[in-house]
Tab-separated table of C-alpha atoms and ligand atoms in Angstrom:
chain	number	residue	atom	x	y	z
A	1	UNK	CA	-41.177	-28.216	52.966
A	2	UNK	CA	-42.688	-31.089	51.175
A	3	UNK	CA	-42.695	-28.825	48.064
A	4	UNK	CA	-38.783	-28.883	48.296
A	5	UNK	CA	-39.055	-32.701	48.390
A	6	UNK	CA	-41.417	-32.570	45.525
A	7	UNK	CA	-39.149	-30.200	43.571
A	8	UNK	CA	-36.062	-32.513	44.128
A	9	UNK	CA	-37.985	-35.630	42.661
A	10	UNK	CA	-39.187	-33.475	39.746
A	11	UNK	CA	-35.657	-32.547	39.047
A	12	UNK	CA	-34.611	-36.164	39.007
A	13	UNK	CA	-37.525	-36.921	36.676
A	14	UNK	CA	-36.571	-34.108	34.188
A	15	UNK	CA	-32.828	-35.196	34.389
A	16	UNK	CA	-33.801	-38.848	33.519
A	17	UNK	CA	-35.776	-37.695	30.469
A	18	UNK	CA	-33.137	-35.323	29.246
A	19	UNK	CA	-30.029	-37.531	29.800
A	20	UNK	CA	-31.746	-40.365	27.739
A	21	UNK	CA	-31.207	-38.650	24.361
A	22	UNK	CA	-28.250	-36.823	22.897
A	23	UNK	CA	-24.327	-37.186	22.460
A	24	UNK	CA	-21.469	-36.868	24.744
A	25	UNK	CA	-21.185	-33.130	24.293
A	26	UNK	CA	-24.955	-32.624	25.415
A	27	UNK	CA	-24.352	-34.922	28.290
A	28	UNK	CA	-21.647	-32.768	29.710
A	29	UNK	CA	-23.912	-29.703	29.398
A	30	UNK	CA	-26.579	-31.679	31.112
A	31	UNK	CA	-24.151	-32.507	34.051
A	32	UNK	CA	-23.422	-28.697	34.513
A	33	UNK	CA	-27.293	-28.063	34.280
A	34	UNK	CA	-28.255	-30.764	37.109
A	35	UNK	CA	-25.157	-30.831	39.246
A	36	UNK	CA	-23.147	-27.695	38.414
A	37	UNK	CA	-22.534	-24.819	40.827
A	38	UNK	CA	-25.528	-22.950	39.477
A	39	UNK	CA	-27.810	-25.847	39.338
A	40	UNK	CA	-31.130	-26.055	41.118
A	41	UNK	CA	-29.974	-29.006	43.166
A	42	UNK	CA	-26.744	-27.175	44.308
A	43	UNK	CA	-29.024	-24.112	45.297
A	44	UNK	CA	-31.188	-26.468	47.511
A	45	UNK	CA	-28.318	-28.063	49.124
A	46	UNK	CA	-26.835	-24.680	49.953
A	47	UNK	CA	-30.037	-23.456	51.364
A	48	UNK	CA	-30.345	-26.437	53.824
A	49	UNK	CA	-28.292	-24.376	56.328
A	50	UNK	CA	-31.262	-22.062	56.714
A	51	UNK	CA	-33.681	-24.742	57.454
A	52	UNK	CA	-34.621	-26.214	60.844
A	53	UNK	CA	-32.767	-29.366	62.212
A	54	UNK	CA	-35.998	-31.275	61.608
A	55	UNK	CA	-36.219	-30.090	57.948
A	56	UNK	CA	-32.608	-30.732	57.427
A	57	UNK	CA	-32.762	-34.325	58.652
A	58	UNK	CA	-35.757	-34.724	56.026
A	59	UNK	CA	-34.631	-32.873	53.016
A	60	UNK	CA	-30.771	-33.513	53.245
A	61	UNK	CA	-30.846	-36.992	52.510
A	62	UNK	CA	-33.383	-36.653	49.708
A	63	UNK	CA	-31.213	-33.979	48.073
A	64	UNK	CA	-28.232	-36.176	48.460
A	65	UNK	CA	-29.743	-39.252	46.997
A	66	UNK	CA	-31.024	-36.959	44.031
A	67	UNK	CA	-27.371	-36.086	43.456
A	68	UNK	CA	-26.061	-39.546	43.488
A	69	UNK	CA	-28.979	-40.573	41.305
A	70	UNK	CA	-28.572	-37.863	38.646
A	71	UNK	CA	-24.770	-38.566	38.626
A	72	UNK	CA	-25.454	-42.223	38.069
A	73	UNK	CA	-27.886	-41.435	35.232
A	74	UNK	CA	-25.118	-39.434	33.476
A	75	UNK	CA	-22.350	-41.884	33.993
A	76	UNK	CA	-24.463	-44.849	32.696
A	77	UNK	CA	-25.461	-42.812	29.617
A	78	UNK	CA	-21.838	-41.868	29.081
A	79	UNK	CA	-20.800	-45.578	29.069
A	80	UNK	CA	-23.408	-46.341	26.717
A	81	UNK	CA	-22.508	-43.654	24.224
A	82	UNK	CA	-18.678	-44.621	24.553
A	83	UNK	CA	-19.594	-48.260	23.904
A	84	UNK	CA	-21.541	-47.080	20.599
A	85	UNK	CA	-18.628	-45.034	19.465
A	86	UNK	CA	-16.452	-47.944	19.852
A	87	UNK	CA	-18.906	-50.356	17.979
A	88	UNK	CA	-19.095	-47.938	15.130
A	89	UNK	CA	-15.197	-47.818	14.675
A	90	UNK	CA	-15.345	-51.610	13.778
A	91	UNK	CA	-18.470	-51.221	11.560
A	92	UNK	CA	-18.195	-51.998	7.710
A	93	UNK	CA	-20.434	-49.993	5.490
A	94	UNK	CA	-21.282	-52.660	2.910
A	95	UNK	CA	-23.048	-50.211	0.680
A	96	UNK	CA	-19.794	-47.845	0.403
A	97	UNK	CA	-18.291	-47.852	-3.120
A	98	UNK	CA	-15.333	-50.171	-3.352
A	99	UNK	CA	-11.775	-49.107	-3.674
A	100	UNK	CA	-10.033	-50.656	-6.800
A	101	UNK	CA	-7.389	-53.061	-5.874
A	102	UNK	CA	-4.430	-53.508	-8.389
A	103	UNK	CA	-2.718	-56.798	-8.825
A	104	UNK	CA	0.864	-56.655	-9.389
A	105	UNK	CA	2.007	-56.614	-13.100
A	106	UNK	CA	4.928	-57.708	-14.972
A	107	UNK	CA	6.794	-54.728	-16.655
A	108	UNK	CA	6.203	-54.497	-20.372
A	109	UNK	CA	9.864	-55.377	-20.881
A	110	UNK	CA	9.355	-58.639	-19.049
A	111	UNK	CA	6.223	-59.384	-21.035
A	112	UNK	CA	8.038	-58.902	-24.344
A	113	UNK	CA	10.761	-60.987	-23.232
A	114	UNK	CA	8.277	-63.745	-22.544
A	115	UNK	CA	6.619	-63.420	-25.967
A	116	UNK	CA	9.997	-63.579	-27.541
A	117	UNK	CA	11.081	-66.727	-25.495
A	118	UNK	CA	7.750	-68.476	-26.316
A	119	UNK	CA	8.065	-67.968	-30.159
A	120	UNK	CA	11.652	-69.102	-30.182
A	121	UNK	CA	10.991	-72.105	-27.825
A	122	UNK	CA	8.354	-73.267	-30.379
A	123	UNK	CA	11.109	-73.027	-33.103
A	124	UNK	CA	13.301	-75.317	-31.124
A	125	UNK	CA	15.602	-72.905	-29.675
A	126	UNK	CA	17.015	-73.070	-26.241
A	127	UNK	CA	16.846	-70.020	-23.793
A	128	UNK	CA	20.378	-69.463	-22.530
A	129	UNK	CA	21.850	-66.953	-19.872
A	130	UNK	CA	25.072	-65.039	-19.292
A	131	UNK	CA	26.459	-62.933	-16.396
A	132	UNK	CA	25.763	-59.265	-16.155
A	133	UNK	CA	28.946	-58.495	-14.623
A	134	UNK	CA	31.444	-59.831	-17.130
A	135	UNK	CA	35.204	-59.928	-17.618
A	136	UNK	CA	36.910	-57.952	-20.408
A	137	UNK	CA	37.882	-61.267	-22.217
A	138	UNK	CA	34.333	-62.357	-22.571
A	139	UNK	CA	32.770	-59.147	-23.293
A	140	UNK	CA	35.368	-57.857	-25.726
A	141	UNK	CA	38.491	-59.716	-26.525
A	142	UNK	CA	37.049	-63.058	-27.363
A	143	UNK	CA	34.560	-61.321	-29.616
A	144	UNK	CA	37.490	-60.098	-31.666
A	145	UNK	CA	37.534	-56.678	-29.959
A	146	UNK	CA	41.040	-56.458	-28.670
A	147	UNK	CA	42.133	-53.632	-26.393
A	148	UNK	CA	43.208	-50.286	-28.142
A	149	UNK	CA	41.172	-51.544	-31.282
A	150	UNK	CA	39.006	-48.730	-32.623
A	151	UNK	CA	35.925	-51.004	-32.419
A	152	UNK	CA	36.102	-50.629	-28.616
A	153	UNK	CA	34.830	-47.133	-28.867
A	154	UNK	CA	31.561	-48.523	-30.471
A	155	UNK	CA	30.462	-49.324	-27.002
A	156	UNK	CA	30.817	-46.672	-24.077
A	157	UNK	CA	31.696	-48.756	-20.973
A	158	UNK	CA	31.288	-48.566	-17.391
A	159	UNK	CA	34.531	-50.165	-16.107
A	160	UNK	CA	34.463	-51.473	-12.529
A	161	UNK	CA	37.517	-50.728	-10.313
A	162	UNK	CA	37.885	-54.243	-9.154
A	163	UNK	CA	40.889	-55.650	-11.101
A	164	UNK	CA	41.114	-52.750	-13.451
A	165	UNK	CA	44.710	-51.930	-13.092
A	166	UNK	CA	46.077	-49.112	-15.460
A	167	UNK	CA	49.548	-50.787	-15.232
A	168	UNK	CA	49.902	-52.627	-18.468
A	169	UNK	CA	52.136	-55.210	-16.924
A	170	UNK	CA	49.598	-55.927	-14.228
A	171	UNK	CA	46.668	-55.898	-16.511
A	172	UNK	CA	44.853	-59.233	-16.790
A	173	UNK	CA	41.734	-59.010	-19.036
A	174	UNK	CA	40.123	-62.058	-17.230
A	175	UNK	CA	40.265	-60.262	-13.940
A	176	UNK	CA	39.098	-56.842	-15.178
A	177	UNK	CA	35.250	-56.489	-14.862
A	178	UNK	CA	32.465	-54.518	-16.366
A	179	UNK	CA	28.807	-54.459	-16.496
A	180	UNK	CA	28.343	-56.201	-19.956
A	181	UNK	CA	27.923	-53.755	-22.762
A	182	UNK	CA	25.923	-56.321	-24.798
A	183	UNK	CA	24.486	-59.935	-24.546
A	184	UNK	CA	27.201	-61.046	-27.167
A	185	UNK	CA	29.301	-62.142	-23.988
A	186	UNK	CA	26.903	-65.032	-23.737
A	187	UNK	CA	27.945	-66.443	-27.019
A	188	UNK	CA	31.458	-67.125	-25.691
A	189	UNK	CA	30.216	-68.385	-22.249
A	190	UNK	CA	27.819	-70.882	-24.241
A	191	UNK	CA	30.255	-72.064	-26.720
A	192	UNK	CA	32.844	-72.622	-23.960
A	193	UNK	CA	30.618	-75.386	-22.511
A	194	UNK	CA	28.516	-76.707	-25.521
A	195	UNK	CA	29.250	-78.278	-28.854
A	196	UNK	CA	27.497	-77.566	-32.148
A	197	UNK	CA	24.823	-77.975	-33.521
A	198	UNK	CA	22.655	-75.677	-31.342
A	199	UNK	CA	20.370	-72.692	-31.495
A	200	UNK	CA	20.024	-70.365	-28.572
A	201	UNK	CA	18.650	-66.934	-27.789
A	202	UNK	CA	19.968	-64.952	-24.799
A	203	UNK	CA	17.703	-62.141	-23.414
A	204	UNK	CA	19.313	-59.985	-20.822
A	205	UNK	CA	20.307	-56.643	-19.406
A	206	UNK	CA	23.058	-54.484	-20.718
A	207	UNK	CA	24.755	-51.385	-19.681
A	208	UNK	CA	26.332	-48.424	-21.370
A	209	UNK	CA	28.040	-45.195	-20.144
A	210	UNK	CA	26.021	-42.969	-22.179
A	211	UNK	CA	23.573	-40.145	-21.668
A	212	UNK	CA	19.907	-41.002	-21.845
A	213	UNK	CA	17.343	-39.707	-24.166
A	214	UNK	CA	14.067	-40.920	-25.728
A	215	UNK	CA	15.877	-43.754	-27.539
A	216	UNK	CA	18.863	-44.353	-25.252
A	217	UNK	CA	19.289	-45.646	-21.793
A	218	UNK	CA	22.178	-46.593	-19.638
A	219	UNK	CA	20.398	-49.719	-18.693
A	220	UNK	CA	18.531	-51.646	-21.475
A	221	UNK	CA	17.933	-55.063	-22.737
A	222	UNK	CA	18.871	-57.115	-25.733
A	223	UNK	CA	18.383	-60.505	-27.009
A	224	UNK	CA	21.167	-62.276	-28.620
A	225	UNK	CA	20.676	-65.159	-31.107
A	226	UNK	CA	23.321	-67.729	-31.856
A	227	UNK	CA	22.827	-70.546	-34.329
A	228	UNK	CA	25.891	-72.796	-35.134
A	229	UNK	CA	26.305	-75.983	-37.026
A	230	UNK	CA	28.012	-77.509	-39.958
A	231	UNK	CA	26.174	-75.684	-42.807
A	232	UNK	CA	24.378	-72.619	-41.300
A	233	UNK	CA	23.890	-69.919	-44.054
A	234	UNK	CA	22.953	-66.390	-44.447
A	235	UNK	CA	19.552	-67.834	-45.936
A	236	UNK	CA	18.871	-69.796	-42.608
A	237	UNK	CA	19.306	-66.432	-40.920
A	238	UNK	CA	17.029	-64.550	-43.031
A	239	UNK	CA	14.470	-67.172	-42.857
A	240	UNK	CA	14.417	-67.686	-39.014
A	241	UNK	CA	14.376	-63.826	-38.403
A	242	UNK	CA	11.398	-63.494	-41.058
A	243	UNK	CA	9.508	-66.222	-39.151
A	244	UNK	CA	10.228	-64.696	-35.624
A	245	UNK	CA	9.137	-61.033	-36.801
A	246	UNK	CA	6.080	-62.128	-38.827
A	247	UNK	CA	4.906	-64.043	-35.597
A	248	UNK	CA	5.996	-61.265	-33.167
A	249	UNK	CA	4.282	-58.431	-35.060
A	250	UNK	CA	1.412	-60.600	-36.310
A	251	UNK	CA	2.181	-59.631	-39.961
A	252	UNK	CA	2.521	-62.889	-42.131
A	253	UNK	CA	3.964	-61.382	-45.279
A	254	UNK	CA	6.530	-59.241	-43.262
A	255	UNK	CA	9.692	-58.648	-45.357
A	256	UNK	CA	13.278	-58.574	-44.218
A	257	UNK	CA	16.297	-56.846	-45.628
A	258	UNK	CA	19.957	-57.066	-44.976
A	259	UNK	CA	22.469	-54.033	-45.440
A	260	UNK	CA	26.121	-54.428	-45.215
A	261	UNK	CA	27.677	-53.266	-41.906
A	262	UNK	CA	30.592	-54.016	-39.747
A	263	UNK	CA	31.094	-55.867	-36.385
A	264	UNK	CA	34.385	-57.359	-35.295
A	265	UNK	CA	32.648	-60.546	-34.188
A	266	UNK	CA	30.895	-61.120	-37.446
A	267	UNK	CA	31.972	-61.571	-41.089
A	268	UNK	CA	30.112	-60.534	-43.209
A	269	UNK	CA	28.153	-58.300	-40.826
A	270	UNK	CA	24.685	-56.846	-41.618
A	271	UNK	CA	22.333	-54.263	-40.428
A	272	UNK	CA	18.761	-55.899	-40.250
A	273	UNK	CA	15.711	-54.024	-41.306
A	274	UNK	CA	11.932	-55.356	-41.428
A	275	UNK	CA	9.219	-53.892	-43.721
A	276	UNK	CA	7.274	-51.054	-41.744
A	277	UNK	CA	4.844	-52.567	-39.400
A	278	UNK	CA	2.566	-49.625	-39.636
A	279	UNK	CA	2.303	-49.245	-43.461
A	280	UNK	CA	3.566	-52.404	-44.676
A	281	UNK	CA	6.385	-50.569	-46.737
A	282	UNK	CA	4.379	-47.828	-48.505
A	283	UNK	CA	6.033	-45.130	-46.466
A	284	UNK	CA	4.483	-43.493	-43.344
A	285	UNK	CA	5.463	-41.248	-40.408
A	286	UNK	CA	6.772	-44.322	-38.318
A	287	UNK	CA	9.163	-45.360	-41.060
A	288	UNK	CA	9.969	-41.812	-42.051
A	289	UNK	CA	8.685	-42.592	-45.606
A	290	UNK	CA	11.255	-45.149	-46.207
A	291	UNK	CA	9.101	-48.291	-45.845
A	292	UNK	CA	11.579	-50.012	-43.564
A	293	UNK	CA	12.428	-50.113	-39.989
A	294	UNK	CA	15.862	-50.712	-38.515
A	295	UNK	CA	16.099	-53.638	-36.031
A	296	UNK	CA	19.852	-54.123	-35.258
A	297	UNK	CA	22.983	-55.775	-35.948
A	298	UNK	CA	23.715	-59.229	-37.176
A	299	UNK	CA	26.150	-61.396	-39.256
A	300	UNK	CA	27.929	-64.707	-39.754
A	301	UNK	CA	30.005	-65.580	-36.699
A	302	UNK	CA	33.732	-64.668	-37.380
A	303	UNK	CA	35.883	-67.545	-37.203
A	304	UNK	CA	38.120	-66.058	-34.773
A	305	UNK	CA	35.071	-65.938	-32.173
A	306	UNK	CA	34.840	-69.792	-32.664
A	307	UNK	CA	38.648	-70.025	-32.054
A	308	UNK	CA	38.397	-67.924	-29.009
A	309	UNK	CA	35.573	-70.289	-27.620
A	310	UNK	CA	37.774	-73.274	-28.211
A	311	UNK	CA	36.236	-74.568	-31.558
A	312	UNK	CA	38.725	-75.352	-34.452
A	313	UNK	CA	38.847	-72.791	-37.048
A	314	UNK	CA	36.556	-73.295	-40.244
A	315	UNK	CA	34.994	-76.329	-38.670
A	316	UNK	CA	31.643	-74.541	-38.127
A	317	UNK	CA	29.380	-71.926	-39.610
A	318	UNK	CA	26.926	-69.828	-37.695
A	319	UNK	CA	24.926	-66.658	-37.570
A	320	UNK	CA	24.228	-64.142	-34.587
A	321	UNK	CA	22.433	-61.155	-33.886
A	322	UNK	CA	22.005	-58.788	-30.968
A	323	UNK	CA	18.674	-56.824	-30.955
A	324	UNK	CA	17.358	-54.331	-28.742
A	325	UNK	CA	14.384	-55.628	-26.618
A	326	UNK	CA	13.079	-52.065	-25.730
A	327	UNK	CA	12.951	-51.081	-29.320
A	328	UNK	CA	10.842	-54.070	-30.168
A	329	UNK	CA	8.720	-53.350	-27.379
A	330	UNK	CA	8.335	-49.632	-28.422
A	331	UNK	CA	7.518	-50.645	-32.019
A	332	UNK	CA	4.936	-53.242	-31.073
A	333	UNK	CA	3.146	-51.328	-28.238
A	334	UNK	CA	3.789	-47.834	-29.651
A	335	UNK	CA	5.720	-46.459	-26.687
A	336	UNK	CA	7.600	-43.307	-27.707
A	337	UNK	CA	10.125	-42.896	-24.981
A	338	UNK	CA	12.501	-45.841	-23.806
A	339	UNK	CA	12.816	-43.991	-20.396
A	340	UNK	CA	9.284	-44.938	-19.343
A	341	UNK	CA	10.229	-48.599	-18.928
A	342	UNK	CA	12.277	-48.029	-15.816
A	343	UNK	CA	11.026	-44.829	-14.377
A	344	UNK	CA	8.474	-46.678	-11.979
A	345	UNK	CA	5.301	-44.792	-12.960
A	346	UNK	CA	2.735	-47.321	-12.316
A	347	UNK	CA	0.083	-45.577	-14.718
A	348	UNK	CA	2.655	-46.829	-17.551
A	349	UNK	CA	3.029	-50.260	-16.178
A	350	UNK	CA	-0.665	-50.866	-15.645
A	351	UNK	CA	-1.497	-49.873	-19.409
A	352	UNK	CA	-0.161	-53.275	-20.715
B	1	DAH	N1	26.595	-56.658	-29.791
B	1	DAH	C1	26.153	-55.850	-30.826
B	1	DAH	C2	25.986	-54.601	-30.146
B	1	DAH	O1	25.449	-54.548	-28.989
B	1	DAH	C3	25.107	-56.196	-31.584
B	1	DAH	C4	25.254	-57.374	-32.365
B	1	DAH	C5	25.588	-57.278	-33.714
B	1	DAH	C6	25.296	-58.533	-31.843
B	1	DAH	C7	25.969	-58.271	-34.632
B	1	DAH	C8	25.535	-59.700	-32.776
B	1	DAH	C9	25.847	-59.508	-34.103
B	1	DAH	O2	25.497	-61.058	-32.299
B	1	DAH	O3	26.128	-60.506	-34.911
B	1	DAH	O4	25.860	-53.414	-30.741
């Protein structure tokens, strides 16, 4: 029977060798191979009953010990493998290619707003502010745009329900609110609390109830300018505007042009153009051959606006403009659709 004992020892030896290498899957196969129902060892254990009592006493313990030993070998190896898997989970491959991390960026509109603010600050202007939710008085009436005047239709308005009574007798234009349709409201707000002389710009968000397309958005930005003093003239306006646009576009000999227009808050009123920033005025696709680019509305402040702000009539003179920030950003950075600014596509934001 010693050959049975020898066989058992041999089995343990083989198991020790085989268990030493491989992964969890192989280990489970080895468990079946060495300890399973059809394994050598199980067969030996089953055959014990056919042996003599003496032999049983000898071989029984050897076989049982072998079973325990092999089981131990497998369990120890399993623990090792599991520990290794755990270690690999926390392992950093320093040779792996890096993933690009993007820092947050300012939207192009904010960047352009800062560029503009910097240029005007250097020219001695103050940067002022006004509310985005405004009352009817400051957005319209004080700017010489009374209710039922056709000029009201120049700007499609989102009216807020709050205070917006349809009943004529109850109507109070200082308690009827709207998201401002332009930054011109800030003219009144500023003049109510400041005395001339002053020069300010007011960049800010505006809102209009209109369908969007590549050049129109319901939410957009303007920057208002207001310069008031004893003897401010159209010449001052042209000079300051020329200096600003020359700096903004980096074109020293940039030309400016005024065309007559109408705004209730200015008299006289102008449409303001600059020489084409692409061709310099010779005519190209960007200026549709004309050599000029339209910038926006401007004019000499209407005395009625001064009066509405609490100044005496004919005491001061000033000029004002309200230009679209998106339009300037689109011209300078060649953006062909205004909707790109706010649609949240990071590929657009990251370009600038
Ligand atoms: N508020 C006008 C608009 O949004 C633009 C404008 C025109 C502003 C002439 C002005 C101005 O200050 O003088 O259409």
